[in-house]
Each structure stands twice: as structure tokens, then as C-alpha cells.
Amino acid sequence: MLNWFKKRKNSGKFLSNDQWVEQLTPPPAEQAVAKLRIILIRGLKPALYKYVDRELDQFVEDTVQDALLKILDKVHTFRGESKFTTWAMKVAVREGLSELRRKKYNDISLSDLVANDDESGRDEINQMSFTDERPGPDRETHERMILQKVQKMIDEELTDKQKTAINALMMHGIPIEVVAEQMGTNRNALYKLVHDARLKMKERLMAEGIDPDEMLNQL
């Protein structure tokens, strides 16, 4: 108890990474948390102002609050490869950008995407190419036939959840945390869902005599 009191009392200045880690290791020193909070607020405002349309101060305050919880939870993972404050700022910036992505897609329904993309998604697949260069007419026809086969495989092989995840993540670029939240799952479970879907596709492609590595790089 005496050591804990001393730790809280002597948290005014931090000259090294070790001191930051010591002061923020649970139970954290209140003065250390307050000092880090000020540093993060000062750094986040110029880092995020271009992306926040209004109420920047409130957004930064909320982001810092969430970031501090993550930093305190992960302080033991800090490896000392940079300044502690630099590491902490990266955590805070990632938290802010993740929240901005979530807000951007708040009004998007994954089920609506699937319904709206029944045809447009097929058109997008049909317009893909195996190469960066514009293929000749024969090559283009060949590729279109293969891609149409791939769409048929997607329809036949994948579950509705797998199709929803691949459509949202790979066709529309919706952040994985948003997709996981809307699908009522978590990142790890969603990674496995997509991994299993790609494995199904790979097996079917190989059976059809199509190079799966070349084709799956398009998805």
C-alpha cells in the first residue's frame, strides 16, 4: 500500500519509457493518466481535424477516453521501440479513425447491400481483369467466362453469411469492425468466416481447372 501511495505521489515528471510504464501499470497513477490525457488531446486535434466535420473537441475527448482505456489495458505490451507517448498516440489515432469509419457506415445495412448488388455486384465481377493491362478481345472474353463461373461458384458454394461478408468487405471495402458489429459477431469469427469461404472457393476453382491463387487475388 505504501509503494502504491508513493507511486501516485511521485508521478509529476516522466523522463523515460520505463517511468511511463511504471506509472500506468495497474493500479495507474492518477497524475500520470491525467498527463497522458493532455498529451493525447493536444496530438489528436491536429491529427483528426481534417476528418471531423463538427464538434471536434467533443469527438477528441471521447476518443481519448476510449484510447486511455486501451492503453492502460495494453501497457504491458509496450516494447520500447519508440517513445511511449508516440506509441500511445498511435493507439489513440487508430481509435479515432476506427470510430470515424464506424460513423461513416452507421446508416448502411449489409442486407440492403446484398439486395442492391444482385446485379451490380455481378457487373463489377464481370469487369475485373487478371492483369493490370487492358486485355485483347479474345483474352477479355476468356476472362469474362471465368469470372462468370466464379460468380456461379459464389452463389452455389457460399452460405448467405459468407456472401454477405465477402460482399461488404471485399466489394465495398466496409471496415471489418463495422461488418462484425452488423453481423452480430467479432473480428476473429469474421476472419474465420471469410477464410472458410475462400477455402471453399479455392477447392471449387481447383476442381474447375482455374488457378485459385490468381483468381482469389481479385476478391
mmCIF file with all atom_site columns, C-alpha atoms in Angstrom:
data_model
loop_
_atom_site.group_PDB
_atom_site.id
_atom_site.type_symbol
_atom_site.label_atom_id
_atom_site.label_alt_id
_atom_site.label_comp_id
_atom_site.label_asym_id
_atom_site.label_entity_id
_atom_site.label_seq_id
_atom_site.pdbx_PDB_ins_code
_atom_site.Cartn_x
_atom_site.Cartn_y
_atom_site.Cartn_z
_atom_site.occupancy
_atom_site.B_iso_or_equiv
_atom_site.pdbx_formal_charge
_atom_site.auth_seq_id
_atom_site.auth_comp_id
_atom_site.auth_asym_id
_atom_site.auth_atom_id
_atom_site.pdbx_PDB_model_num
ATOM 1   C CA . MET A 1 1   ? 0.000   0.000   0.000   1.00 0.00 ? 1   MET A CA 1
ATOM 2   C CA . LEU A 1 2   ? 2.876   2.385   0.842   1.00 0.00 ? 2   LEU A CA 1
ATOM 3   C CA . ASN A 1 3   ? 4.557   1.733   -2.503  1.00 0.00 ? 3   ASN A CA 1
ATOM 4   C CA . TRP A 1 4   ? 1.276   2.387   -4.326  1.00 0.00 ? 4   TRP A CA 1
ATOM 5   C CA . PHE A 1 5   ? 0.865   5.712   -2.480  1.00 0.00 ? 5   PHE A CA 1
ATOM 6   C CA . LYS A 1 6   ? 4.434   6.721   -3.342  1.00 0.00 ? 6   LYS A CA 1
ATOM 7   C CA . LYS A 1 7   ? 3.852   5.832   -6.967  1.00 0.00 ? 7   LYS A CA 1
ATOM 8   C CA . ARG A 1 8   ? 0.837   8.111   -7.131  1.00 0.00 ? 8   ARG A CA 1
ATOM 9   C CA . LYS A 1 9   ? 2.597   10.920  -5.304  1.00 0.00 ? 9   LYS A CA 1
ATOM 10  C CA . ASN A 1 10  ? 5.759   10.897  -7.423  1.00 0.00 ? 10  ASN A CA 1
ATOM 11  C CA . SER A 1 11  ? 4.109   10.997  -10.841 1.00 0.00 ? 11  SER A CA 1
ATOM 12  C CA . GLY A 1 12  ? 4.776   14.596  -11.778 1.00 0.00 ? 12  GLY A CA 1
ATOM 13  C CA . LYS A 1 13  ? 7.554   14.171  -14.360 1.00 0.00 ? 13  LYS A CA 1
ATOM 14  C CA . PHE A 1 14  ? 8.303   11.361  -16.782 1.00 0.00 ? 14  PHE A CA 1
ATOM 15  C CA . LEU A 1 15  ? 11.700  11.252  -18.371 1.00 0.00 ? 15  LEU A CA 1
ATOM 16  C CA . SER A 1 16  ? 11.755  7.723   -19.724 1.00 0.00 ? 16  SER A CA 1
ATOM 17  C CA . ASN A 1 17  ? 9.629   4.978   -21.184 1.00 0.00 ? 17  ASN A CA 1
ATOM 18  C CA . ASP A 1 18  ? 10.172  2.895   -18.061 1.00 0.00 ? 18  ASP A CA 1
ATOM 19  C CA . GLN A 1 19  ? 8.685   5.621   -15.894 1.00 0.00 ? 19  GLN A CA 1
ATOM 20  C CA . TRP A 1 20  ? 5.596   5.872   -18.091 1.00 0.00 ? 20  TRP A CA 1
ATOM 21  C CA . VAL A 1 21  ? 5.084   2.120   -17.927 1.00 0.00 ? 21  VAL A CA 1
ATOM 22  C CA . GLU A 1 22  ? 5.655   2.052   -14.181 1.00 0.00 ? 22  GLU A CA 1
ATOM 23  C CA . GLN A 1 23  ? 3.209   4.877   -13.536 1.00 0.00 ? 23  GLN A CA 1
ATOM 24  C CA . LEU A 1 24  ? 0.487   3.463   -15.822 1.00 0.00 ? 24  LEU A CA 1
ATOM 25  C CA . THR A 1 25  ? 0.748   -0.175  -14.774 1.00 0.00 ? 25  THR A CA 1
ATOM 26  C CA . PRO A 1 26  ? -2.378  -1.010  -12.733 1.00 0.00 ? 26  PRO A CA 1
ATOM 27  C CA . PRO A 1 27  ? -3.236  0.482   -10.422 1.00 0.00 ? 27  PRO A CA 1
ATOM 28  C CA . PRO A 1 28  ? -2.330  3.546   -12.538 1.00 0.00 ? 28  PRO A CA 1
ATOM 29  C CA . ALA A 1 29  ? -1.217  6.827   -11.012 1.00 0.00 ? 29  ALA A CA 1
ATOM 30  C CA . GLU A 1 30  ? -3.943  9.412   -11.485 1.00 0.00 ? 30  GLU A CA 1
ATOM 31  C CA . GLN A 1 31  ? -1.461  12.186  -12.297 1.00 0.00 ? 31  GLN A CA 1
ATOM 32  C CA . ALA A 1 32  ? 0.127   10.020  -14.991 1.00 0.00 ? 32  ALA A CA 1
ATOM 33  C CA . VAL A 1 33  ? -3.241  9.304   -16.581 1.00 0.00 ? 33  VAL A CA 1
ATOM 34  C CA . ALA A 1 34  ? -4.139  12.991  -16.476 1.00 0.00 ? 34  ALA A CA 1
ATOM 35  C CA . LYS A 1 35  ? -0.805  13.991  -18.045 1.00 0.00 ? 35  LYS A CA 1
ATOM 36  C CA . LEU A 1 36  ? -1.150  11.419  -20.826 1.00 0.00 ? 36  LEU A CA 1
ATOM 37  C CA . ARG A 1 37  ? -4.708  12.558  -21.456 1.00 0.00 ? 37  ARG A CA 1
ATOM 38  C CA . ILE A 1 38  ? -3.498  16.138  -22.066 1.00 0.00 ? 38  ILE A CA 1
ATOM 39  C CA . ILE A 1 39  ? -0.770  14.902  -24.428 1.00 0.00 ? 39  ILE A CA 1
ATOM 40  C CA . LEU A 1 40  ? -3.239  12.814  -26.419 1.00 0.00 ? 40  LEU A CA 1
ATOM 41  C CA . ILE A 1 41  ? -5.767  15.633  -26.730 1.00 0.00 ? 41  ILE A CA 1
ATOM 42  C CA . ARG A 1 42  ? -3.071  18.003  -27.996 1.00 0.00 ? 42  ARG A CA 1
ATOM 43  C CA . GLY A 1 43  ? -1.901  15.467  -30.549 1.00 0.00 ? 43  GLY A CA 1
ATOM 44  C CA . LEU A 1 44  ? -5.287  14.217  -31.730 1.00 0.00 ? 44  LEU A CA 1
ATOM 45  C CA . LYS A 1 45  ? -6.755  17.591  -32.644 1.00 0.00 ? 45  LYS A CA 1
ATOM 46  C CA . PRO A 1 46  ? -4.281  18.305  -35.480 1.00 0.00 ? 46  PRO A CA 1
ATOM 47  C CA . ALA A 1 47  ? -4.284  14.630  -36.471 1.00 0.00 ? 47  ALA A CA 1
ATOM 48  C CA . LEU A 1 48  ? -8.064  14.329  -36.887 1.00 0.00 ? 48  LEU A CA 1
ATOM 49  C CA . TYR A 1 49  ? -9.405  17.809  -37.621 1.00 0.00 ? 49  TYR A CA 1
ATOM 50  C CA . LYS A 1 50  ? -9.467  17.157  -41.393 1.00 0.00 ? 50  LYS A CA 1
ATOM 51  C CA . TYR A 1 51  ? -11.769 14.175  -40.914 1.00 0.00 ? 51  TYR A CA 1
ATOM 52  C CA . VAL A 1 52  ? -14.248 15.595  -38.382 1.00 0.00 ? 52  VAL A CA 1
ATOM 53  C CA . ASP A 1 53  ? -16.935 17.903  -39.764 1.00 0.00 ? 53  ASP A CA 1
ATOM 54  C CA . ARG A 1 54  ? -18.188 19.274  -36.462 1.00 0.00 ? 54  ARG A CA 1
ATOM 55  C CA . GLU A 1 55  ? -17.813 19.039  -32.685 1.00 0.00 ? 55  GLU A CA 1
ATOM 56  C CA . LEU A 1 56  ? -14.107 18.249  -32.973 1.00 0.00 ? 56  LEU A CA 1
ATOM 57  C CA . ASP A 1 57  ? -13.416 18.938  -29.295 1.00 0.00 ? 57  ASP A CA 1
ATOM 58  C CA . GLN A 1 58  ? -16.105 16.532  -28.132 1.00 0.00 ? 58  GLN A CA 1
ATOM 59  C CA . PHE A 1 59  ? -15.035 13.851  -30.602 1.00 0.00 ? 59  PHE A CA 1
ATOM 60  C CA . VAL A 1 60  ? -11.418 14.131  -29.455 1.00 0.00 ? 60  VAL A CA 1
ATOM 61  C CA . GLU A 1 61  ? -12.468 13.958  -25.791 1.00 0.00 ? 61  GLU A CA 1
ATOM 62  C CA . ASP A 1 62  ? -14.494 10.800  -26.407 1.00 0.00 ? 62  ASP A CA 1
ATOM 63  C CA . THR A 1 63  ? -11.718 9.245   -28.466 1.00 0.00 ? 63  THR A CA 1
ATOM 64  C CA . VAL A 1 64  ? -9.094  9.959   -25.821 1.00 0.00 ? 64  VAL A CA 1
ATOM 65  C CA . GLN A 1 65  ? -11.296 8.423   -23.140 1.00 0.00 ? 65  GLN A CA 1
ATOM 66  C CA . ASP A 1 66  ? -11.606 5.197   -25.130 1.00 0.00 ? 66  ASP A CA 1
ATOM 67  C CA . ALA A 1 67  ? -7.940  5.263   -26.110 1.00 0.00 ? 67  ALA A CA 1
ATOM 68  C CA . LEU A 1 68  ? -6.816  5.633   -22.497 1.00 0.00 ? 68  LEU A CA 1
ATOM 69  C CA . LEU A 1 69  ? -8.728  2.511   -21.545 1.00 0.00 ? 69  LEU A CA 1
ATOM 70  C CA . LYS A 1 70  ? -6.983  0.580   -24.320 1.00 0.00 ? 70  LYS A CA 1
ATOM 71  C CA . ILE A 1 71  ? -3.574  1.978   -23.415 1.00 0.00 ? 71  ILE A CA 1
ATOM 72  C CA . LEU A 1 72  ? -3.975  1.066   -19.747 1.00 0.00 ? 72  LEU A CA 1
ATOM 73  C CA . ASP A 1 73  ? -5.134  -2.397  -20.741 1.00 0.00 ? 73  ASP A CA 1
ATOM 74  C CA . LYS A 1 74  ? -2.208  -2.913  -23.148 1.00 0.00 ? 74  LYS A CA 1
ATOM 75  C CA . VAL A 1 75  ? 0.562   -1.018  -21.374 1.00 0.00 ? 75  VAL A CA 1
ATOM 76  C CA . HIS A 1 76  ? 2.316   -4.318  -20.653 1.00 0.00 ? 76  HIS A CA 1
ATOM 77  C CA . THR A 1 77  ? 2.671   -4.914  -24.403 1.00 0.00 ? 77  THR A CA 1
ATOM 78  C CA . PHE A 1 78  ? 4.766   -1.771  -24.960 1.00 0.00 ? 78  PHE A CA 1
ATOM 79  C CA . ARG A 1 79  ? 8.184   -2.895  -26.237 1.00 0.00 ? 79  ARG A CA 1
ATOM 80  C CA . GLY A 1 80  ? 10.093  0.352   -26.011 1.00 0.00 ? 80  GLY A CA 1
ATOM 81  C CA . GLU A 1 81  ? 10.781  0.559   -29.747 1.00 0.00 ? 81  GLU A CA 1
ATOM 82  C CA . SER A 1 82  ? 9.715   4.234   -29.736 1.00 0.00 ? 82  SER A CA 1
ATOM 83  C CA . LYS A 1 83  ? 8.838   6.872   -27.189 1.00 0.00 ? 83  LYS A CA 1
ATOM 84  C CA . PHE A 1 84  ? 5.960   5.745   -25.011 1.00 0.00 ? 84  PHE A CA 1
ATOM 85  C CA . THR A 1 85  ? 3.976   8.843   -25.900 1.00 0.00 ? 85  THR A CA 1
ATOM 86  C CA . THR A 1 86  ? 4.464   8.097   -29.609 1.00 0.00 ? 86  THR A CA 1
ATOM 87  C CA . TRP A 1 87  ? 3.129   4.578   -29.090 1.00 0.00 ? 87  TRP A CA 1
ATOM 88  C CA . ALA A 1 88  ? 0.194   5.885   -27.076 1.00 0.00 ? 88  ALA A CA 1
ATOM 89  C CA . MET A 1 89  ? -0.609  8.473   -29.740 1.00 0.00 ? 89  MET A CA 1
ATOM 90  C CA . LYS A 1 90  ? -0.709  5.768   -32.408 1.00 0.00 ? 90  LYS A CA 1
ATOM 91  C CA . VAL A 1 91  ? -3.219  3.854   -30.296 1.00 0.00 ? 91  VAL A CA 1
ATOM 92  C CA . ALA A 1 92  ? -5.342  6.983   -29.954 1.00 0.00 ? 92  ALA A CA 1
ATOM 93  C CA . VAL A 1 93  ? -5.200  7.867   -33.662 1.00 0.00 ? 93  VAL A CA 1
ATOM 94  C CA . ARG A 1 94  ? -6.217  4.318   -34.614 1.00 0.00 ? 94  ARG A CA 1
ATOM 95  C CA . GLU A 1 95  ? -9.103  4.528   -32.161 1.00 0.00 ? 95  GLU A CA 1
ATOM 96  C CA . GLY A 1 96  ? -10.227 7.851   -33.653 1.00 0.00 ? 96  GLY A CA 1
ATOM 97  C CA . LEU A 1 97  ? -10.029 6.661   -37.256 1.00 0.00 ? 97  LEU A CA 1
ATOM 98  C CA . SER A 1 98  ? -11.858 3.439   -36.388 1.00 0.00 ? 98  SER A CA 1
ATOM 99  C CA . GLU A 1 99  ? -14.663 5.420   -34.795 1.00 0.00 ? 99  GLU A CA 1
ATOM 100 C CA . LEU A 1 100 ? -14.878 7.696   -37.825 1.00 0.00 ? 100 LEU A CA 1
ATOM 101 C CA . ARG A 1 101 ? -15.184 4.656   -40.092 1.00 0.00 ? 101 ARG A CA 1
ATOM 102 C CA . ARG A 1 102 ? -17.924 3.249   -37.883 1.00 0.00 ? 102 ARG A CA 1
ATOM 103 C CA . LYS A 1 103 ? -19.825 6.538   -38.026 1.00 0.00 ? 103 LYS A CA 1
ATOM 104 C CA . LYS A 1 104 ? -19.478 6.678   -41.812 1.00 0.00 ? 104 LYS A CA 1
ATOM 105 C CA . TYR A 1 105 ? -21.178 3.316   -42.211 1.00 0.00 ? 105 TYR A CA 1
ATOM 106 C CA . ASN A 1 106 ? -23.726 3.659   -39.404 1.00 0.00 ? 106 ASN A CA 1
ATOM 107 C CA . ASP A 1 107 ? -26.636 4.032   -41.830 1.00 0.00 ? 107 ASP A CA 1
ATOM 108 C CA . ILE A 1 108 ? -25.572 1.246   -44.194 1.00 0.00 ? 108 ILE A CA 1
ATOM 109 C CA . SER A 1 109 ? -27.395 -2.066  -43.965 1.00 0.00 ? 109 SER A CA 1
ATOM 110 C CA . LEU A 1 110 ? -25.463 -5.112  -45.134 1.00 0.00 ? 110 LEU A CA 1
ATOM 111 C CA . SER A 1 111 ? -28.696 -6.797  -46.199 1.00 0.00 ? 111 SER A CA 1
ATOM 112 C CA . ASP A 1 112 ? -29.510 -3.789  -48.380 1.00 0.00 ? 112 ASP A CA 1
ATOM 113 C CA . LEU A 1 113 ? -26.066 -4.039  -49.964 1.00 0.00 ? 113 LEU A CA 1
ATOM 114 C CA . VAL A 1 114 ? -26.681 -7.651  -50.892 1.00 0.00 ? 114 VAL A CA 1
ATOM 115 C CA . ALA A 1 115 ? -30.088 -6.851  -52.352 1.00 0.00 ? 115 ALA A CA 1
ATOM 116 C CA . ASN A 1 116 ? -28.832 -3.867  -54.327 1.00 0.00 ? 116 ASN A CA 1
ATOM 117 C CA . ASP A 1 117 ? -25.788 -5.747  -55.592 1.00 0.00 ? 117 ASP A CA 1
ATOM 118 C CA . ASP A 1 118 ? -27.548 -8.763  -57.064 1.00 0.00 ? 118 ASP A CA 1
ATOM 119 C CA . GLU A 1 119 ? -26.876 -7.318  -60.496 1.00 0.00 ? 119 GLU A CA 1
ATOM 120 C CA . SER A 1 120 ? -24.387 -4.501  -59.927 1.00 0.00 ? 120 SER A CA 1
ATOM 121 C CA . GLY A 1 121 ? -22.086 -6.860  -57.996 1.00 0.00 ? 121 GLY A CA 1
ATOM 122 C CA . ARG A 1 122 ? -22.128 -9.248  -60.928 1.00 0.00 ? 122 ARG A CA 1
ATOM 123 C CA . ASP A 1 123 ? -21.297 -6.407  -63.284 1.00 0.00 ? 123 ASP A CA 1
ATOM 124 C CA . GLU A 1 124 ? -18.359 -5.455  -61.063 1.00 0.00 ? 124 GLU A CA 1
ATOM 125 C CA . ILE A 1 125 ? -17.033 -9.010  -61.114 1.00 0.00 ? 125 ILE A CA 1
ATOM 126 C CA . ASN A 1 126 ? -17.509 -9.202  -64.855 1.00 0.00 ? 126 ASN A CA 1
ATOM 127 C CA . GLN A 1 127 ? -15.397 -6.067  -65.280 1.00 0.00 ? 127 GLN A CA 1
ATOM 128 C CA . MET A 1 128 ? -12.438 -7.483  -63.347 1.00 0.00 ? 128 MET A CA 1
ATOM 129 C CA . SER A 1 129 ? -9.263  -8.496  -65.127 1.00 0.00 ? 129 SER A CA 1
ATOM 130 C CA . PHE A 1 130 ? -6.419  -10.840 -64.217 1.00 0.00 ? 130 PHE A CA 1
ATOM 131 C CA . THR A 1 131 ? -3.841  -8.272  -65.340 1.00 0.00 ? 131 THR A CA 1
ATOM 132 C CA . ASP A 1 132 ? -3.290  -4.558  -64.916 1.00 0.00 ? 132 ASP A CA 1
ATOM 133 C CA . GLU A 1 133 ? -3.174  -4.088  -68.685 1.00 0.00 ? 133 GLU A CA 1
ATOM 134 C CA . ARG A 1 134 ? -6.266  -3.932  -70.848 1.00 0.00 ? 134 ARG A CA 1
ATOM 135 C CA . PRO A 1 135 ? -6.689  -7.445  -72.338 1.00 0.00 ? 135 PRO A CA 1
ATOM 136 C CA . GLY A 1 136 ? -7.306  -8.115  -76.024 1.00 0.00 ? 136 GLY A CA 1
ATOM 137 C CA . PRO A 1 137 ? -10.765 -9.200  -77.237 1.00 0.00 ? 137 PRO A CA 1
ATOM 138 C CA . ASP A 1 138 ? -10.019 -12.944 -77.003 1.00 0.00 ? 138 ASP A CA 1
ATOM 139 C CA . ARG A 1 139 ? -8.423  -12.632 -73.596 1.00 0.00 ? 139 ARG A CA 1
ATOM 140 C CA . GLU A 1 140 ? -11.255 -10.413 -72.377 1.00 0.00 ? 140 GLU A CA 1
ATOM 141 C CA . THR A 1 141 ? -13.876 -12.947 -73.483 1.00 0.00 ? 141 THR A CA 1
ATOM 142 C CA . HIS A 1 142 ? -11.965 -15.768 -71.792 1.00 0.00 ? 142 HIS A CA 1
ATOM 143 C CA . GLU A 1 143 ? -11.621 -13.844 -68.557 1.00 0.00 ? 143 GLU A CA 1
ATOM 144 C CA . ARG A 1 144 ? -15.284 -12.856 -68.576 1.00 0.00 ? 144 ARG A CA 1
ATOM 145 C CA . MET A 1 145 ? -16.281 -16.512 -68.874 1.00 0.00 ? 145 MET A CA 1
ATOM 146 C CA . ILE A 1 146 ? -14.049 -17.475 -65.954 1.00 0.00 ? 146 ILE A CA 1
ATOM 147 C CA . LEU A 1 147 ? -15.359 -14.629 -63.794 1.00 0.00 ? 147 LEU A CA 1
ATOM 148 C CA . GLN A 1 148 ? -18.932 -15.620 -64.577 1.00 0.00 ? 148 GLN A CA 1
ATOM 149 C CA . LYS A 1 149 ? -18.031 -19.111 -63.394 1.00 0.00 ? 149 LYS A CA 1
ATOM 150 C CA . VAL A 1 150 ? -16.669 -17.605 -60.199 1.00 0.00 ? 150 VAL A CA 1
ATOM 151 C CA . GLN A 1 151 ? -19.923 -15.753 -59.594 1.00 0.00 ? 151 GLN A CA 1
ATOM 152 C CA . LYS A 1 152 ? -21.803 -19.018 -60.103 1.00 0.00 ? 152 LYS A CA 1
ATOM 153 C CA . MET A 1 153 ? -19.490 -20.707 -57.600 1.00 0.00 ? 153 MET A CA 1
ATOM 154 C CA . ILE A 1 154 ? -20.128 -17.941 -55.078 1.00 0.00 ? 154 ILE A CA 1
ATOM 155 C CA . ASP A 1 155 ? -23.880 -18.422 -55.477 1.00 0.00 ? 155 ASP A CA 1
ATOM 156 C CA . GLU A 1 156 ? -23.648 -22.197 -55.151 1.00 0.00 ? 156 GLU A CA 1
ATOM 157 C CA . GLU A 1 157 ? -20.855 -22.760 -52.631 1.00 0.00 ? 157 GLU A CA 1
ATOM 158 C CA . LEU A 1 158 ? -21.092 -19.985 -50.062 1.00 0.00 ? 158 LEU A CA 1
ATOM 159 C CA . THR A 1 159 ? -23.578 -19.538 -47.266 1.00 0.00 ? 159 THR A CA 1
ATOM 160 C CA . ASP A 1 160 ? -25.632 -16.354 -47.024 1.00 0.00 ? 160 ASP A CA 1
ATOM 161 C CA . LYS A 1 161 ? -23.384 -15.125 -44.204 1.00 0.00 ? 161 LYS A CA 1
ATOM 162 C CA . GLN A 1 162 ? -20.239 -15.775 -46.240 1.00 0.00 ? 162 GLN A CA 1
ATOM 163 C CA . LYS A 1 163 ? -21.668 -13.956 -49.252 1.00 0.00 ? 163 LYS A CA 1
ATOM 164 C CA . THR A 1 164 ? -22.709 -11.021 -47.068 1.00 0.00 ? 164 THR A CA 1
ATOM 165 C CA . ALA A 1 165 ? -19.231 -10.780 -45.503 1.00 0.00 ? 165 ALA A CA 1
ATOM 166 C CA . ILE A 1 166 ? -17.339 -11.034 -48.797 1.00 0.00 ? 166 ILE A CA 1
ATOM 167 C CA . ASN A 1 167 ? -19.654 -8.533  -50.456 1.00 0.00 ? 167 ASN A CA 1
ATOM 168 C CA . ALA A 1 168 ? -19.248 -5.983  -47.657 1.00 0.00 ? 168 ALA A CA 1
ATOM 169 C CA . LEU A 1 169 ? -15.521 -6.433  -47.035 1.00 0.00 ? 169 LEU A CA 1
ATOM 170 C CA . MET A 1 170 ? -14.130 -7.063  -50.486 1.00 0.00 ? 170 MET A CA 1
ATOM 171 C CA . MET A 1 171 ? -16.574 -5.439  -52.877 1.00 0.00 ? 171 MET A CA 1
ATOM 172 C CA . HIS A 1 172 ? -17.458 -2.365  -50.811 1.00 0.00 ? 172 HIS A CA 1
ATOM 173 C CA . GLY A 1 173 ? -14.439 -2.031  -48.522 1.00 0.00 ? 173 GLY A CA 1
ATOM 174 C CA . ILE A 1 174 ? -16.509 -1.647  -45.361 1.00 0.00 ? 174 ILE A CA 1
ATOM 175 C CA . PRO A 1 175 ? -14.256 -1.855  -42.265 1.00 0.00 ? 175 PRO A CA 1
ATOM 176 C CA . ILE A 1 176 ? -14.190 -5.252  -40.620 1.00 0.00 ? 176 ILE A CA 1
ATOM 177 C CA . GLU A 1 177 ? -15.286 -3.892  -37.235 1.00 0.00 ? 177 GLU A CA 1
ATOM 178 C CA . VAL A 1 178 ? -18.423 -2.420  -38.840 1.00 0.00 ? 178 VAL A CA 1
ATOM 179 C CA . VAL A 1 179 ? -19.221 -5.656  -40.661 1.00 0.00 ? 179 VAL A CA 1
ATOM 180 C CA . ALA A 1 180 ? -18.635 -7.697  -37.499 1.00 0.00 ? 180 ALA A CA 1
ATOM 181 C CA . GLU A 1 181 ? -20.924 -5.444  -35.473 1.00 0.00 ? 181 GLU A CA 1
ATOM 182 C CA . GLN A 1 182 ? -23.734 -5.527  -38.024 1.00 0.00 ? 182 GLN A CA 1
ATOM 183 C CA . MET A 1 183 ? -23.455 -9.289  -38.381 1.00 0.00 ? 183 MET A CA 1
ATOM 184 C CA . GLY A 1 184 ? -23.553 -9.749  -34.609 1.00 0.00 ? 184 GLY A CA 1
ATOM 185 C CA . THR A 1 185 ? -20.107 -11.325 -34.383 1.00 0.00 ? 185 THR A CA 1
ATOM 186 C CA . ASN A 1 186 ? -16.498 -10.360 -33.651 1.00 0.00 ? 186 ASN A CA 1
ATOM 187 C CA . ARG A 1 187 ? -13.378 -9.828  -35.745 1.00 0.00 ? 187 ARG A CA 1
ATOM 188 C CA . ASN A 1 188 ? -11.910 -13.265 -35.125 1.00 0.00 ? 188 ASN A CA 1
ATOM 189 C CA . ALA A 1 189 ? -15.125 -15.077 -36.003 1.00 0.00 ? 189 ALA A CA 1
ATOM 190 C CA . LEU A 1 190 ? -15.489 -12.928 -39.122 1.00 0.00 ? 190 LEU A CA 1
ATOM 191 C CA . TYR A 1 191 ? -11.917 -13.668 -40.202 1.00 0.00 ? 191 TYR A CA 1
ATOM 192 C CA . LYS A 1 192 ? -12.686 -17.380 -39.891 1.00 0.00 ? 192 LYS A CA 1
ATOM 193 C CA . LEU A 1 193 ? -15.936 -16.971 -41.847 1.00 0.00 ? 193 LEU A CA 1
ATOM 194 C CA . VAL A 1 194 ? -14.097 -15.308 -44.735 1.00 0.00 ? 194 VAL A CA 1
ATOM 195 C CA . HIS A 1 195 ? -11.200 -17.774 -44.518 1.00 0.00 ? 195 HIS A CA 1
ATOM 196 C CA . ASP A 1 196 ? -13.622 -20.705 -44.796 1.00 0.00 ? 196 ASP A CA 1
ATOM 197 C CA . ALA A 1 197 ? -15.354 -19.030 -47.740 1.00 0.00 ? 197 ALA A CA 1
ATOM 198 C CA . ARG A 1 198 ? -12.066 -18.551 -49.592 1.00 0.00 ? 198 ARG A CA 1
ATOM 199 C CA . LEU A 1 199 ? -11.123 -22.163 -48.855 1.00 0.00 ? 199 LEU A CA 1
ATOM 200 C CA . LYS A 1 200 ? -14.404 -23.361 -50.384 1.00 0.00 ? 200 LYS A CA 1
ATOM 201 C CA . MET A 1 201 ? -13.786 -21.202 -53.432 1.00 0.00 ? 201 MET A CA 1
ATOM 202 C CA . LYS A 1 202 ? -10.198 -22.442 -53.753 1.00 0.00 ? 202 LYS A CA 1
ATOM 203 C CA . GLU A 1 203 ? -11.285 -26.076 -53.737 1.00 0.00 ? 203 GLU A CA 1
ATOM 204 C CA . ARG A 1 204 ? -14.005 -25.409 -56.327 1.00 0.00 ? 204 ARG A CA 1
ATOM 205 C CA . LEU A 1 205 ? -11.641 -23.409 -58.539 1.00 0.00 ? 205 LEU A CA 1
ATOM 206 C CA . MET A 1 206 ? -9.064  -26.173 -58.488 1.00 0.00 ? 206 MET A CA 1
ATOM 207 C CA . ALA A 1 207 ? -11.761 -28.680 -59.435 1.00 0.00 ? 207 ALA A CA 1
ATOM 208 C CA . GLU A 1 208 ? -12.700 -26.424 -62.374 1.00 0.00 ? 208 GLU A CA 1
ATOM 209 C CA . GLY A 1 209 ? -9.067  -26.188 -63.517 1.00 0.00 ? 209 GLY A CA 1
ATOM 210 C CA . ILE A 1 210 ? -8.736  -22.478 -62.614 1.00 0.00 ? 210 ILE A CA 1
ATOM 211 C CA . ASP A 1 211 ? -5.651  -21.145 -60.820 1.00 0.00 ? 211 ASP A CA 1
ATOM 212 C CA . PRO A 1 212 ? -7.090  -20.278 -57.372 1.00 0.00 ? 212 PRO A CA 1
ATOM 213 C CA . ASP A 1 213 ? -4.227  -18.026 -56.283 1.00 0.00 ? 213 ASP A CA 1
ATOM 214 C CA . GLU A 1 214 ? -4.555  -15.851 -59.384 1.00 0.00 ? 214 GLU A CA 1
ATOM 215 C CA . MET A 1 215 ? -8.318  -15.727 -59.154 1.00 0.00 ? 215 MET A CA 1
ATOM 216 C CA . LEU A 1 216 ? -8.720  -15.185 -55.415 1.00 0.00 ? 216 LEU A CA 1
ATOM 217 C CA . ASN A 1 217 ? -6.370  -12.221 -55.567 1.00 0.00 ? 217 ASN A CA 1
ATOM 218 C CA . GLN A 1 218 ? -9.194  -10.483 -57.436 1.00 0.00 ? 218 GLN A CA 1
ATOM 219 C CA . LEU A 1 219 ? -11.547 -10.920 -54.475 1.00 0.00 ? 219 LEU A CA 1
#
